[in-house]
Coordinates of C-alpha atoms and ligand atoms in Angstrom, one line a residue:
X17 CA -24.0 -1.5 6.8
X18 CA -23.3 2.2 6.3
X19 CA -20.0 3.5 5.2
X20 CA -18.5 5.3 8.2
X21 CA -15.0 6.1 7.2
X22 CA -12.5 6.0 4.2
X23 CA -8.8 5.5 5.1
X24 CA -6.4 6.4 2.4
X25 CA -2.7 5.1 2.5
X26 CA -0.4 7.4 0.7
X27 CA 3.3 7.6 0.0
X28 CA 5.7 6.5 -2.7
X29 CA 5.0 3.2 -4.4
X30 CA 7.2 0.4 -2.9
X31 CA 6.8 1.8 0.7
X32 CA 5.0 -1.1 2.3
X33 CA 1.5 0.0 1.7
X34 CA 0.3 -3.4 0.6
X35 CA 1.5 -4.9 3.8
X36 CA -0.2 -2.1 5.9
X37 CA -3.3 -2.5 3.8
X38 CA -3.5 -6.3 4.3
X39 CA -3.0 -5.9 8.0
X40 CA -5.7 -3.3 8.5
X41 CA -7.9 -5.1 6.0
X42 CA -7.7 -8.2 8.4
X43 CA -9.7 -6.1 11.0
X44 CA -13.3 -7.2 11.3
X45 CA -14.5 -3.6 10.5
X46 CA -12.3 -2.8 7.5
X47 CA -12.1 -3.9 3.9
X48 CA -8.9 -3.3 2.1
X49 CA -9.7 -2.6 -1.5
X50 CA -6.0 -2.5 -2.6
X51 CA -5.3 0.3 -5.1
X52 CA -8.8 1.2 -5.7
X53 CA -8.0 3.2 -8.7
X54 CA -7.6 -0.1 -10.5
X55 CA -11.4 -0.3 -10.5
X56 CA -11.2 1.4 -13.9
X57 CA -9.4 -1.6 -15.4
X58 CA -11.8 -4.1 -13.9
X59 CA -13.2 -6.6 -16.5
X60 CA -11.1 -5.0 -19.2
X61 CA -10.1 -7.5 -21.8
X62 CA -6.4 -7.3 -21.1
X63 CA -4.9 -10.1 -19.3
X64 CA -3.1 -7.8 -17.0
X65 CA -3.3 -8.7 -13.3
X66 CA -4.7 -5.2 -12.6
X67 CA -7.9 -6.1 -14.2
X68 CA -8.9 -8.7 -11.5
X69 CA -8.6 -9.5 -7.8
X70 CA -5.0 -10.5 -7.1
X71 CA -6.2 -13.4 -4.9
X72 CA -9.2 -14.8 -6.8
X73 CA -8.6 -13.8 -10.5
X74 CA -11.8 -13.2 -12.2
X75 CA -13.9 -15.5 -10.0
X76 CA -14.0 -13.1 -7.0
X77 CA -16.9 -12.8 -4.6
X78 CA -16.2 -8.9 -4.4
X79 CA -14.8 -7.8 -7.7
X80 CA -16.2 -10.6 -9.9
X81 CA -19.5 -8.9 -10.8
X82 CA -18.6 -5.4 -9.4
X83 CA -19.9 -2.6 -11.6
X84 CA -19.2 0.9 -10.5
X85 CA -22.5 2.7 -11.0
X86 CA -21.2 6.2 -10.2
X87 CA -17.5 6.9 -9.5
X88 CA -18.6 9.0 -6.6
X89 CA -20.1 5.9 -4.9
X90 CA -17.1 3.5 -5.1
X91 CA -16.5 3.3 -1.3
X92 CA -20.3 3.3 -0.4
X93 CA -20.8 0.4 -2.9
X94 CA -17.7 -1.5 -1.4
X95 CA -19.0 -1.0 2.1
X96 CA -22.4 -2.5 1.1
X97 CA -20.9 -5.3 -0.7
X98 CA -18.4 -6.2 2.0
X99 CA -20.5 -5.4 5.0
X100 CA -17.7 -3.4 6.6
X101 CA -17.9 0.3 7.6
X102 CA -14.4 1.2 6.9
X103 CA -12.8 1.0 3.4
X104 CA -9.0 1.3 2.9
X105 CA -7.6 2.5 -0.4
X106 CA -3.8 2.4 -0.9
X107 CA -3.7 4.2 -4.3
X108 CA -0.7 6.3 -4.2
X109 CA -1.5 8.7 -7.1
X110 CA -2.1 12.2 -5.6
X111 CA -4.5 13.1 -8.5
X112 CA -6.8 10.0 -7.8
X113 CA -6.6 10.9 -4.0
X114 CA -7.5 14.5 -4.5
X115 CA -10.4 13.5 -6.7
X116 CA -11.8 11.1 -4.0
X117 CA -11.2 13.5 -1.2
X118 CA -13.2 16.2 -2.9
X119 CA -16.0 13.8 -3.7
X120 CA -16.2 12.4 -0.1
X121 CA -16.0 15.8 1.5
X122 CA -19.3 16.6 -0.2
X123 CA -20.9 13.4 1.2
X124 CA -19.7 14.1 4.6
X125 CA -17.9 10.8 5.0
X126 CA -15.2 10.8 7.6
X127 CA -11.7 10.9 5.8
X128 CA -8.5 9.6 7.2
X129 CA -5.1 9.6 5.7
X130 CA -1.9 7.5 6.6
X131 CA 1.3 8.7 5.1
X132 CA 3.5 5.7 5.0
X133 CA 7.1 6.7 4.6
X134 CA 10.1 4.5 3.6
X135 CA 13.7 5.5 3.3
X136 CA 14.0 6.7 -0.4
X137 CA 17.0 4.5 -0.9
X138 CA 15.1 1.4 -0.3
X139 CA 12.3 2.6 -2.6
X140 CA 14.8 3.3 -5.4
X141 CA 16.2 -0.1 -5.0
X142 CA 12.9 -1.9 -5.1
X143 CA 12.0 0.1 -8.2
X144 CA 15.3 -0.7 -10.0
X145 CA 14.8 -4.3 -9.1
X146 CA 11.4 -4.4 -10.6
X147 CA 12.2 -2.3 -13.7
X148 CA 15.7 -3.4 -14.5
X149 CA 16.2 -1.2 -17.6
X150 CA 15.1 2.0 -15.9
X151 CA 17.5 5.0 -15.7
X152 CA 18.5 5.6 -12.0
X153 CA 18.4 9.4 -12.3
X154 CA 14.9 9.3 -13.7
X155 CA 13.7 6.9 -11.0
X156 CA 15.2 9.3 -8.3
X157 CA 13.5 12.4 -10.0
X158 CA 10.2 10.5 -9.9
X159 CA 10.5 9.7 -6.4
X160 CA 11.3 13.4 -5.5
X161 CA 8.4 14.6 -7.5
X162 CA 6.0 12.0 -5.9
X163 CA 7.2 12.9 -2.5
X164 CA 6.7 16.6 -3.1
X165 CA 3.2 16.0 -4.3
X166 CA 2.4 13.7 -1.4
X167 CA 3.7 16.1 1.1
X168 CA 1.4 18.8 -0.3
X169 CA -1.6 16.5 -0.3
X170 CA -0.8 15.6 3.4
X171 CA -0.5 19.1 4.4
X172 CA -3.7 20.1 2.9
X173 CA -5.7 17.0 3.8
X174 CA -8.9 18.1 5.6
X175 CA -9.4 15.0 7.7
X176 CA -7.4 13.1 10.5
X177 CA -3.9 12.3 9.4
X178 CA -0.9 10.4 10.6
X179 CA 2.7 9.7 9.5
X180 CA 4.1 6.2 9.8
X181 CA 7.5 4.9 9.2
X182 CA 7.8 1.5 7.2
X183 CA 10.7 0.8 9.3
X184 CA 8.5 1.0 12.5
X185 CA 5.7 -1.0 10.9
X186 CA 8.2 -3.8 9.9
X187 CA 10.2 -3.8 13.2
X188 CA 7.6 -2.9 15.9
X189 CA 4.5 -4.1 14.1
X190 CA 2.2 -4.6 17.1
X191 CA 3.0 -1.2 18.5
X192 CA 2.6 0.6 15.2
X193 CA -0.7 -1.2 14.3
X194 CA -1.9 -0.2 17.8
X195 CA -1.1 3.5 17.1
X196 CA -3.0 3.2 13.7
X197 CA -6.1 1.4 15.2
X198 CA -6.3 4.1 17.9
X199 CA -6.1 6.7 15.1
X200 CA -8.9 5.0 13.2
X201 CA -10.8 4.6 16.6
X202 CA -11.2 0.9 16.3
X203 CA -10.2 -1.8 18.7
X204 CA -6.7 -3.6 18.1
X205 CA -7.5 -7.2 17.0
X206 CA -4.4 -9.3 17.6
X207 CA -5.2 -11.7 14.6
X208 CA -4.7 -8.7 12.3
X209 CA -1.0 -9.2 12.5
X210 CA -1.3 -12.7 10.9
X211 CA -2.8 -11.0 7.9
X212 CA -1.9 -13.9 5.6
X213 CA -4.5 -16.1 7.4
X214 CA -7.4 -13.9 6.5
X215 CA -9.6 -13.4 3.4
X216 CA -8.4 -10.6 1.2
X217 CA -9.5 -9.2 -2.3
X218 CA -6.9 -6.6 -3.3
X219 CA -6.7 -4.8 -6.7
X220 CA -3.1 -4.1 -7.6
X221 CA -0.4 -3.9 -5.0
X222 CA 2.9 -5.6 -4.1
X223 CA 2.9 -9.1 -5.5
X224 CA 5.7 -10.3 -3.2
X225 CA 3.7 -9.4 0.0
X226 CA 0.5 -10.8 -1.4
X227 CA 2.4 -14.1 -2.3
X228 CA 2.7 -14.7 1.5
X229 CA -1.2 -15.2 1.6
X230 CA -0.8 -17.8 -1.2
X231 CA 1.9 -19.4 0.9
X232 CA -0.3 -19.6 3.9
X233 CA -3.5 -20.5 2.0
X234 CA -2.2 -22.7 -0.7
X235 CA -5.7 -23.5 -2.2
X236 CA -5.9 -19.9 -3.3
X237 CA -2.9 -20.5 -5.8
X238 CA -5.2 -22.1 -8.4
X239 CA -6.9 -18.9 -9.5
X240 CA -4.6 -16.1 -8.3
X241 CA -3.0 -14.2 -11.2
X242 CA 0.2 -13.7 -9.1
X243 CA 3.5 -14.6 -10.7
X244 CA 6.7 -13.8 -9.1
X245 CA 9.8 -12.7 -11.0
X246 CA 12.7 -15.2 -10.6
X247 CA 14.6 -13.0 -8.2
X248 CA 11.6 -12.4 -6.0
X249 CA 10.6 -16.0 -6.0
X250 CA 13.9 -16.8 -4.4
X251 CA 13.4 -14.2 -1.9
X252 CA 9.8 -15.0 -0.9
X253 CA 10.4 -18.8 -0.9
X254 CA 12.7 -18.3 2.3
X255 CA 10.5 -15.4 3.6
X256 CA 8.9 -16.2 6.8
X257 CA 5.1 -15.6 6.9
X258 CA 5.8 -13.1 9.6
X259 CA 6.7 -9.5 8.7
X260 CA 10.3 -9.1 7.8
X261 CA 12.0 -5.8 7.6
X262 CA 13.3 -5.5 4.0
X263 CA 16.7 -3.8 3.9
X264 CA 17.9 -5.3 0.7
X265 CA 19.0 -1.9 -0.5
X266 CA 22.0 -1.9 1.7
X267 CA 23.7 -4.6 -0.2
X268 CA 21.9 -4.3 -3.6
X269 CA 22.1 -0.7 -4.4
X270 CA 25.0 0.4 -6.6
X271 CA 27.3 2.9 -4.7
X272 CA 27.1 5.2 -7.9
X273 CA 23.3 5.2 -7.5
X274 CA 23.4 5.8 -3.8
X275 CA 25.8 8.8 -4.5
X276 CA 23.4 10.2 -7.0
X277 CA 20.5 9.8 -4.6
X278 CA 22.4 11.6 -1.9
X279 CA 23.2 14.5 -4.1
X280 CA 19.6 14.9 -5.7
X281 CA 17.3 13.7 -2.9
X282 CA 19.4 13.3 0.3
X283 CA 18.1 16.4 2.1
X284 CA 14.4 15.6 1.3
X285 CA 14.8 12.1 2.5
X286 CA 16.5 13.2 5.7
X287 CA 13.7 15.8 6.5
X288 CA 11.1 13.0 6.8
X289 CA 13.4 10.6 8.7
X290 CA 14.5 13.3 11.2
X291 CA 10.8 14.0 12.1
X292 CA 10.6 10.5 13.6
X293 CA 14.0 10.7 15.4
X294 CA 12.6 13.7 17.3
X295 CA 9.6 11.7 18.7
Ligands
ZN313 ZN1 -11.2 -11.8 -4.7

């Protein structure tokens, strides 16, 4: 199987890229690598969950004995190993993405980029939930900086590109995925939507979303390094397997943080959201 295409999913962390990656990775022609930059931590002695497959732990049919021969061949190697022509990478770091784009451009591999956008207020809330001690102003500044860098990457991207709203992905999933499969020039496979019933081997990514696979395929729990925080455990226990629009920020976000966000980043956030309103 030859590698035909690499599809990058970019955007701010906590924007739903794990969900989108898992859905696309459920297509017969696609393999979702997770955040492929985590390949550099693979087999490291650390017990961090980033050093192994989030589903299988160390005993993984894809990553278990994976050794990257040349960083330039990462996607080529993955395509051979998984026997799929399209590799999906949801690393959000602009520097990693730029490096991969430069490498692949030379190899004449078709490049595609999906910019997944989620309301900044929801992103900040997820971030503050995960890292309780972080300074809200700093979290907001990091978001602004990440969005500015991602906008630049998107504008300069040499291949096919598309912008997708997390809200649409979560609320009109089928329609949104059909838009994306058309963009990737692959057929829409209805079973993709039930991503939790498929086999996956992601590196990194959102543990809560991935835990839905373990909920559906309980036998996978034995080896998976996934551990939910108490608060998320409570949320995902009641979470249906189906995709649910996460709007927890509306009740969880401190009004003071909301005000600070509006002051610092309101205009930037609205620019993106307005683009979709016009469509
Ligand atoms: Zn695995």
